[in-house]
Short mmCIF file of C-alpha atoms in Angstrom, two decimals:
data_model
loop_
_atom_site.label_atom_id
_atom_site.label_comp_id
_atom_site.label_asym_id
_atom_site.label_seq_id
_atom_site.Cartn_x
_atom_site.Cartn_y
_atom_site.Cartn_z
CA UNK A 1 87.47 26.53 87.33
CA UNK A 2 89.95 27.63 84.68
CA UNK A 3 92.47 25.28 83.10
CA UNK A 4 96.07 26.45 82.85
CA UNK A 5 98.44 24.28 80.82
CA UNK A 6 102.08 24.42 81.96
CA UNK A 7 104.71 24.05 79.24
CA UNK A 8 107.83 23.05 81.13
CA UNK A 9 109.82 20.21 79.72
CA UNK A 10 109.73 20.92 75.99
CA UNK A 11 111.67 23.17 73.63
CA UNK A 12 110.27 26.57 72.69
CA UNK A 13 109.54 25.30 69.16
CA UNK A 14 107.61 22.35 70.58
CA UNK A 15 105.75 24.67 72.95
CA UNK A 16 104.69 26.95 70.10
CA UNK A 17 103.30 23.90 68.27
CA UNK A 18 101.44 22.76 71.41
CA UNK A 19 99.88 26.18 71.93
CA UNK A 20 98.57 26.21 68.35
CA UNK A 21 96.70 23.00 69.17
CA UNK A 22 95.68 23.92 72.72
CA UNK A 23 94.83 27.63 72.69
CA UNK A 24 91.11 27.06 72.11
CA UNK A 25 90.85 24.29 74.72
CA UNK A 26 92.70 25.84 77.67
CA UNK A 27 92.10 29.10 79.57
CA UNK A 28 95.71 30.08 80.38
CA UNK A 29 99.03 29.12 78.79
CA UNK A 30 101.99 28.94 81.20
CA UNK A 31 105.52 29.55 79.99
CA UNK A 32 107.28 27.32 82.53
CA UNK A 33 110.40 28.23 84.49
CA UNK A 34 112.79 25.93 82.57
CA UNK A 35 111.70 27.59 79.32
CA UNK A 36 112.18 31.05 80.86
CA UNK A 37 115.68 30.06 82.01
CA UNK A 38 116.60 28.75 78.56
CA UNK A 39 114.99 31.29 76.28
CA UNK A 40 114.26 34.30 78.47
CA UNK A 41 111.47 36.64 77.42
CA UNK A 42 111.75 35.48 73.80
CA UNK A 43 109.73 32.49 75.02
CA UNK A 44 106.99 34.76 76.36
CA UNK A 45 106.90 36.85 73.17
CA UNK A 46 106.73 33.78 70.90
CA UNK A 47 104.07 32.03 73.00
CA UNK A 48 102.03 35.24 73.38
CA UNK A 49 101.93 35.67 69.60
CA UNK A 50 100.60 32.16 68.98
CA UNK A 51 98.31 32.09 72.05
CA UNK A 52 96.21 34.86 70.45
CA UNK A 53 93.46 35.79 72.94
CA UNK A 54 94.37 33.15 75.54
CA UNK A 55 96.17 34.75 78.53
CA UNK A 56 99.84 33.87 79.04
CA UNK A 57 101.48 33.33 82.44
CA UNK A 58 105.25 33.75 82.79
CA UNK A 59 106.48 31.52 85.62
CA UNK A 60 109.33 33.80 86.73
CA UNK A 61 109.20 32.70 90.43
CA UNK A 62 110.46 36.13 91.50
CA UNK A 63 112.12 36.27 94.94
CA UNK A 64 113.87 39.68 94.80
CA UNK A 65 113.78 42.95 92.85
CA UNK A 66 110.02 42.43 92.62
CA UNK A 67 109.02 45.53 90.70
CA UNK A 68 111.91 45.31 88.22
CA UNK A 69 111.59 41.59 87.49
CA UNK A 70 107.79 41.57 87.25
CA UNK A 71 108.04 44.47 84.78
CA UNK A 72 110.38 42.32 82.64
CA UNK A 73 107.60 39.73 82.36
CA UNK A 74 104.72 42.14 81.74
CA UNK A 75 106.78 44.17 79.30
CA UNK A 76 107.34 41.00 77.23
CA UNK A 77 103.57 40.52 77.00
CA UNK A 78 102.78 38.25 79.95
CA UNK A 79 99.27 38.71 81.34
CA UNK A 80 100.20 37.01 84.62
CA UNK A 81 103.58 36.79 86.35
CA UNK A 82 104.56 34.63 89.33
CA UNK A 83 106.38 35.59 92.51
CA UNK A 84 107.37 33.20 95.29
CA UNK A 85 105.15 33.27 98.37
CA UNK A 86 108.29 33.06 100.52
CA UNK A 87 109.59 36.36 99.11
CA UNK A 88 109.96 39.33 101.43
CA UNK A 89 106.89 41.60 101.64
CA UNK A 90 108.85 44.43 100.01
CA UNK A 91 109.39 42.15 96.99
CA UNK A 92 105.70 41.19 96.92
CA UNK A 93 104.68 44.86 97.08
CA UNK A 94 107.06 45.76 94.25
CA UNK A 95 105.68 43.00 92.04
CA UNK A 96 102.11 44.12 92.85
CA UNK A 97 103.03 47.68 91.82
CA UNK A 98 104.33 46.39 88.47
CA UNK A 99 101.16 44.32 87.96
CA UNK A 100 98.90 47.33 88.63
CA UNK A 101 101.03 49.56 86.38
CA UNK A 102 100.86 47.12 83.45
CA UNK A 103 97.25 46.07 84.07
CA UNK A 104 98.46 42.51 84.67
CA UNK A 105 97.88 39.94 87.39
CA UNK A 106 100.21 38.51 89.99
CA UNK A 107 100.22 34.90 91.18
CA UNK A 108 102.17 33.84 94.28
CA UNK A 109 103.61 30.34 94.08
CA UNK A 110 103.38 28.85 97.59
CA UNK A 111 106.12 26.25 96.95
CA UNK A 112 108.05 25.48 100.18
CA UNK A 113 105.84 27.86 102.25
CA UNK A 114 105.18 26.14 105.57
CA UNK A 115 101.97 27.90 106.69
CA UNK A 116 100.17 28.26 103.37
CA UNK A 117 96.83 29.52 104.76
CA UNK A 118 98.33 32.22 106.95
CA UNK A 119 100.78 33.39 104.28
CA UNK A 120 98.17 33.07 101.54
CA UNK A 121 95.74 35.31 103.41
CA UNK A 122 98.49 37.88 103.99
CA UNK A 123 99.40 37.87 100.30
CA UNK A 124 95.79 38.41 99.18
CA UNK A 125 95.59 41.32 101.65
CA UNK A 126 98.68 42.75 99.90
CA UNK A 127 96.70 42.68 96.62
CA UNK A 128 98.22 39.52 95.14
CA UNK A 129 95.57 38.21 92.71
CA UNK A 130 96.14 34.46 93.05
CA UNK A 131 97.90 32.19 95.54
CA UNK A 132 98.92 28.83 94.11
CA UNK A 133 99.35 25.74 96.29
CA UNK A 134 102.08 23.87 94.49
CA UNK A 135 103.60 20.47 95.13
CA UNK A 136 107.18 20.69 93.83
CA UNK A 137 107.97 18.58 90.77
CA UNK A 138 110.87 17.13 92.76
CA UNK A 139 108.45 15.96 95.51
CA UNK A 140 105.84 14.33 93.30
CA UNK A 141 107.70 11.01 93.06
CA UNK A 142 107.18 10.60 96.82
CA UNK A 143 103.40 10.69 96.32
CA UNK A 144 102.97 14.27 97.59
CA UNK A 145 100.03 16.12 96.05
CA UNK A 146 98.51 19.58 96.49
CA UNK A 147 95.17 18.45 97.97
CA UNK A 148 96.19 18.78 101.63
CA UNK A 149 97.50 22.30 101.09
CA UNK A 150 94.36 23.20 99.13
CA UNK A 151 92.23 22.12 102.09
CA UNK A 152 94.39 24.21 104.41
CA UNK A 153 94.39 27.26 102.13
CA UNK A 154 90.59 27.16 101.80
CA UNK A 155 90.24 27.86 105.53
CA UNK A 156 91.59 31.40 105.09
CA UNK A 157 91.50 32.38 101.41
CA UNK A 158 88.41 32.68 99.14
CA UNK A 159 88.34 30.08 96.37
CA UNK A 160 88.40 32.72 93.62
CA UNK A 161 91.95 33.59 94.68
CA UNK A 162 93.27 30.00 94.80
CA UNK A 163 95.18 28.09 92.11
CA UNK A 164 96.32 24.46 92.41
CA UNK A 165 99.43 22.96 90.79
CA UNK A 166 101.78 20.01 91.03
CA UNK A 167 101.29 16.74 89.20
CA UNK A 168 97.57 17.26 88.60
CA UNK A 169 95.96 14.69 86.28
CA UNK A 170 92.35 13.66 85.55
CA UNK A 171 92.30 11.32 88.55
CA UNK A 172 93.54 13.88 91.10
CA UNK A 173 91.22 16.43 89.54
CA UNK A 174 88.24 14.42 90.77
CA UNK A 175 89.26 15.42 94.30
CA UNK A 176 90.31 18.97 93.47
CA UNK A 177 87.51 20.16 91.16
CA UNK A 178 84.61 19.85 93.65
CA UNK A 179 86.23 22.61 95.79
CA UNK A 180 86.06 24.98 92.82
CA UNK A 181 89.46 26.73 92.86
CA UNK A 182 89.90 29.62 90.42
CA UNK A 183 92.61 27.82 88.44
CA UNK A 184 93.94 24.30 88.08
CA UNK A 185 97.40 23.94 86.51
CA UNK A 186 98.07 20.80 84.49
CA UNK A 187 101.47 20.05 82.97
CA UNK A 188 102.63 16.61 81.90
CA UNK A 189 99.12 15.09 81.89
CA UNK A 190 98.40 17.30 78.88
CA UNK A 191 101.78 18.28 77.38
CA UNK A 192 103.13 14.73 77.68
CA UNK A 193 100.06 13.01 76.20
CA UNK A 194 100.10 11.35 72.79
CA UNK A 195 97.10 13.49 71.78
CA UNK A 196 97.43 16.74 73.70
CA UNK A 197 94.12 18.20 72.51
CA UNK A 198 92.18 15.11 73.52
CA UNK A 199 93.95 15.11 76.88
CA UNK A 200 93.04 18.78 77.48
CA UNK A 201 89.42 18.10 76.48
CA UNK A 202 89.27 15.17 78.90
CA UNK A 203 90.60 17.39 81.70
CA UNK A 204 88.01 20.07 80.89
CA UNK A 205 85.25 17.41 80.87
CA UNK A 206 86.45 16.13 84.25
CA UNK A 207 86.39 19.67 85.65
CA UNK A 208 82.81 20.19 84.43
CA UNK A 209 81.67 16.82 85.72
CA UNK A 210 83.26 17.07 89.18
CA UNK A 211 83.24 20.87 89.53
CA UNK A 212 80.97 22.68 92.00
CA UNK B 1 138.54 36.24 99.60
CA UNK B 2 137.37 36.16 96.00
CA UNK B 3 135.53 39.04 94.36
CA UNK B 4 132.39 38.23 92.37
CA UNK B 5 130.88 41.05 90.34
CA UNK B 6 127.10 40.81 89.86
CA UNK B 7 125.73 42.14 86.58
CA UNK B 8 122.06 42.72 87.29
CA UNK B 9 120.60 45.99 86.15
CA UNK B 10 122.21 46.44 82.74
CA UNK B 11 121.48 45.12 79.25
CA UNK B 12 123.36 42.09 77.93
CA UNK B 13 125.33 44.32 75.56
CA UNK B 14 126.37 46.58 78.43
CA UNK B 15 127.27 43.52 80.52
CA UNK B 16 129.52 42.15 77.77
CA UNK B 17 131.30 45.52 77.66
CA UNK B 18 131.71 45.53 81.45
CA UNK B 19 133.17 42.02 81.48
CA UNK B 20 135.76 42.98 78.87
CA UNK B 21 136.95 45.68 81.29
CA UNK B 22 136.56 43.67 84.51
CA UNK B 23 137.58 40.11 83.68
CA UNK B 24 141.19 40.59 84.81
CA UNK B 25 140.23 42.41 88.02
CA UNK B 26 137.47 40.15 89.39
CA UNK B 27 137.47 36.44 90.27
CA UNK B 28 133.92 35.50 89.27
CA UNK B 29 131.44 37.11 86.89
CA UNK B 30 127.77 36.73 87.87
CA UNK B 31 125.03 36.74 85.25
CA UNK B 32 122.29 38.21 87.44
CA UNK B 33 118.72 36.94 87.66
CA UNK B 34 117.12 39.86 85.74
CA UNK B 35 119.51 39.20 82.83
CA UNK B 36 118.69 35.47 82.93
CA UNK B 37 114.95 36.28 82.87
CA UNK B 38 115.37 38.65 79.91
CA UNK B 39 117.92 36.80 77.78
CA UNK B 40 117.91 33.23 79.06
CA UNK B 41 121.04 31.15 78.54
CA UNK B 42 122.13 33.38 75.64
CA UNK B 43 123.31 35.73 78.40
CA UNK B 44 125.45 32.98 79.94
CA UNK B 45 126.91 31.96 76.56
CA UNK B 46 127.77 35.55 75.60
CA UNK B 47 129.27 36.41 79.00
CA UNK B 48 131.19 33.12 79.15
CA UNK B 49 132.80 33.85 75.78
CA UNK B 50 134.04 37.28 76.82
CA UNK B 51 134.93 36.27 80.41
CA UNK B 52 137.65 33.99 79.01
CA UNK B 53 139.27 32.18 81.97
CA UNK B 54 137.25 33.95 84.66
CA UNK B 55 134.52 31.65 86.06
CA UNK B 56 130.90 32.56 85.34
CA UNK B 57 128.03 32.14 87.81
CA UNK B 58 124.46 31.88 86.51
CA UNK B 59 122.07 33.22 89.16
CA UNK B 60 119.18 30.89 88.33
CA UNK B 61 117.78 30.80 91.92
CA UNK B 62 116.41 27.30 91.33
CA UNK B 63 113.55 26.23 93.62
CA UNK B 64 112.22 23.15 91.78
CA UNK B 65 113.27 20.62 89.11
CA UNK B 66 116.78 20.94 90.56
CA UNK B 67 118.65 18.51 88.33
CA UNK B 68 116.95 19.66 85.12
CA UNK B 69 117.29 23.40 85.74
CA UNK B 70 120.88 23.25 87.02
CA UNK B 71 121.80 21.26 83.90
CA UNK B 72 120.35 24.10 81.77
CA UNK B 73 122.85 26.47 83.40
CA UNK B 74 125.88 24.19 83.26
CA UNK B 75 125.09 23.13 79.71
CA UNK B 76 125.18 26.80 78.67
CA UNK B 77 128.70 27.08 80.09
CA UNK B 78 128.13 28.30 83.64
CA UNK B 79 130.83 27.23 86.11
CA UNK B 80 128.58 27.90 89.10
CA UNK B 81 124.78 27.79 89.34
CA UNK B 82 122.58 29.01 92.20
CA UNK B 83 119.74 27.25 93.95
CA UNK B 84 117.58 28.75 96.71
CA UNK B 85 118.43 27.60 100.23
CA UNK B 86 114.68 27.35 100.94
CA UNK B 87 114.24 24.71 98.20
CA UNK B 88 113.19 21.22 99.18
CA UNK B 89 116.07 18.81 99.87
CA UNK B 90 115.09 16.73 96.82
CA UNK B 91 115.63 19.84 94.68
CA UNK B 92 118.98 20.55 96.35
CA UNK B 93 120.09 16.95 95.79
CA UNK B 94 119.08 17.10 92.11
CA UNK B 95 121.03 20.31 91.57
CA UNK B 96 124.06 18.77 93.35
CA UNK B 97 123.85 15.76 91.00
CA UNK B 98 123.89 18.08 87.98
CA UNK B 99 126.86 20.00 89.41
CA UNK B 100 128.87 16.80 89.96
CA UNK B 101 127.94 15.48 86.49
CA UNK B 102 129.08 18.68 84.75
CA UNK B 103 132.10 19.28 87.02
CA UNK B 104 130.52 22.54 88.15
CA UNK B 105 129.82 24.13 91.51
CA UNK B 106 126.55 24.85 93.30
CA UNK B 107 125.86 27.93 95.42
CA UNK B 108 122.79 28.12 97.67
CA UNK B 109 121.32 31.61 98.00
CA UNK B 110 120.06 31.94 101.58
CA UNK B 111 117.64 34.78 100.74
CA UNK B 112 114.55 34.65 103.04
CA UNK B 113 115.91 31.62 104.97
CA UNK B 114 115.10 32.21 108.62
CA UNK B 115 117.73 29.99 110.34
CA UNK B 116 120.70 30.54 108.05
CA UNK B 117 123.30 28.72 110.18
CA UNK B 118 121.23 25.58 110.68
CA UNK B 119 120.11 25.42 107.04
CA UNK B 120 123.58 26.40 105.77
CA UNK B 121 125.22 23.55 107.69
CA UNK B 122 122.62 21.10 106.33
CA UNK B 123 123.23 22.28 102.77
CA UNK B 124 127.01 21.88 103.06
CA UNK B 125 126.42 18.36 104.39
CA UNK B 126 124.36 17.71 101.23
CA UNK B 127 127.47 18.66 99.17
CA UNK B 128 126.44 22.21 98.23
CA UNK B 129 129.73 24.04 97.57
CA UNK B 130 128.85 27.52 98.78
CA UNK B 131 126.11 29.04 100.94
CA UNK B 132 125.52 32.73 100.32
CA UNK B 133 124.08 35.02 102.98
CA UNK B 134 122.15 37.53 100.91
CA UNK B 135 120.28 40.68 101.89
CA UNK B 136 117.53 41.08 99.30
CA UNK B 137 117.86 44.07 96.97
CA UNK B 138 114.34 45.01 98.01
CA UNK B 139 115.38 45.15 101.70
CA UNK B 140 118.55 47.21 101.30
CA UNK B 141 116.71 50.54 101.36
CA UNK B 142 115.69 49.76 104.97
CA UNK B 143 119.39 49.59 105.97
CA UNK B 144 119.49 45.78 106.16
CA UNK B 145 122.92 44.32 105.42
CA UNK B 146 124.36 40.78 105.35
CA UNK B 147 126.78 41.19 108.28
CA UNK B 148 124.44 39.84 110.98
CA UNK B 149 123.66 36.74 108.91
CA UNK B 150 127.38 36.27 108.18
CA UNK B 151 128.10 36.27 111.90
CA UNK B 152 125.34 33.71 112.45
CA UNK B 153 126.44 31.51 109.54
CA UNK B 154 130.05 31.46 110.79
CA UNK B 155 128.95 29.65 113.94
CA UNK B 156 128.10 26.51 111.97
CA UNK B 157 129.69 26.68 108.50
CA UNK B 158 133.43 26.89 107.64
CA UNK B 159 134.41 30.21 106.04
CA UNK B 160 135.61 28.53 102.84
CA UNK B 161 131.98 27.60 102.10
CA UNK B 162 130.50 31.05 102.77
CA UNK B 163 129.68 33.80 100.27
CA UNK B 164 128.28 37.23 101.17
CA UNK B 165 125.97 39.35 99.01
CA UNK B 166 123.53 42.22 99.19
CA UNK B 167 124.48 45.87 98.79
CA UNK B 168 128.18 45.32 99.57
CA UNK B 169 130.39 48.37 98.97
CA UNK B 170 133.92 49.33 100.06
CA UNK B 171 132.65 50.66 103.40
CA UNK B 172 130.67 47.52 104.35
CA UNK B 173 133.58 45.42 103.12
CA UNK B 174 135.70 46.77 105.97
CA UNK B 175 133.45 44.81 108.33
CA UNK B 176 133.04 41.75 106.14
CA UNK B 177 136.58 41.14 104.86
CA UNK B 178 138.25 40.49 108.26
CA UNK B 179 136.12 37.33 108.65
CA UNK B 180 137.58 35.95 105.40
CA UNK B 181 134.55 34.50 103.57
CA UNK B 182 135.29 32.53 100.41
CA UNK B 183 133.47 35.01 98.16
CA UNK B 184 132.16 38.55 98.39
CA UNK B 185 129.57 39.59 95.80
CA UNK B 186 129.55 43.23 94.73
CA UNK B 187 126.97 44.61 92.31
CA UNK B 188 126.10 48.27 91.96
CA UNK B 189 129.22 49.51 93.80
CA UNK B 190 131.22 48.27 90.79
CA UNK B 191 128.76 48.01 87.87
CA UNK B 192 127.18 51.38 88.68
CA UNK B 193 130.46 53.26 89.11
CA UNK B 194 131.66 55.88 86.63
CA UNK B 195 134.96 53.96 86.28
CA UNK B 196 134.11 50.30 86.84
CA UNK B 197 137.68 49.08 86.65
CA UNK B 198 138.89 51.60 89.23
CA UNK B 199 135.94 50.67 91.45
CA UNK B 200 136.78 46.95 91.23
CA UNK B 201 140.44 47.66 91.97
CA UNK B 202 139.44 49.71 95.02
CA UNK B 203 137.28 46.84 96.26
CA UNK B 204 140.14 44.38 95.76
CA UNK B 205 142.50 46.74 97.63
CA UNK B 206 140.00 47.01 100.49
CA UNK B 207 139.73 43.20 100.65
CA UNK B 208 143.53 42.86 100.85
CA UNK B 209 143.86 45.60 103.43
CA UNK B 210 141.06 44.42 105.74
CA UNK B 211 141.19 40.71 104.91
CA UNK B 212 142.41 38.10 107.39
#
């Protein structure tokens, strides 16, 4: 189980400082959508430089012009780019083409997809590398969490293609880690902690302890 | 019927040059998603400066963190920000709050929504200003066009809340304009023309001639 830290609600300068502290403790660094909207691909270039050998994901949430927009992310140095699972298949196929051309990976964010297992299986068949069950930030206050959708996704998609995101903390990880998804995405529980490195190390320890 | 020109497939420098030529001929200037991904809110600030009194739309296609992400667009000077129609209602409501706070407008892009009329009516009830039927760029090669979805949307949503986008040119406009939607979005048919000003004037003439 790999740990991806999502950098969403901080400035680019703050994010660069966090990555300097976290790059040896996490497996993937995510340049979150709000940072992409604010700073564009400058955010990916700056984070990529400081992330060194740790892969960088650009959370572009592509829903149209798949090949063109994915190429924007890969061209800026992203190792992984996201597309929305609800996108049209032509958009998915275009983003996959860009990923193969650049030697990058493509992750489909399943946010707002109603039948995650069925759509997830179809996306993996279309050569999408990862499908990410994702409880929207805006839905987390209601107590929603990605565990139900993970259980559903597992019925149709192999675990090595599944990522899990949306309000994950050490406590929720105790339920998620035993299933052994390929990636767990953690945002505020690391980036919002007083000691971000200690928080990331605790998450990694929880994943080892409760992992398969 | 207002004419919105979408600037998608050009560099920010080229877009600034186009807006200098087009700002007196079009009613809204759209900073397209690829430009947002590349240049972030710098694109909105630069286009806003040169657009002068012509309103600027930032095509953020928000699908989560609605209030936070819409505020990023309005704070950069956008008059209109887009959210995806498929977003969760909590995300829509957050983006609406940001729009009301900044005195801006919110447009919901109906791309990949299956029941556009039902969802469009619900979004207008939630105080979304415009709902935009939108044939994905990636689907236009197959001959898809937004006219069918416009006809469906009209059954439930008043025309002054409807925008139409997706491969619109002067020829397709002859079918769209008679219905009198609030906004028609034109991209490549203007931005890709040899003489962009002449192309925009031809589109405006077509809208007047075939409009209601």
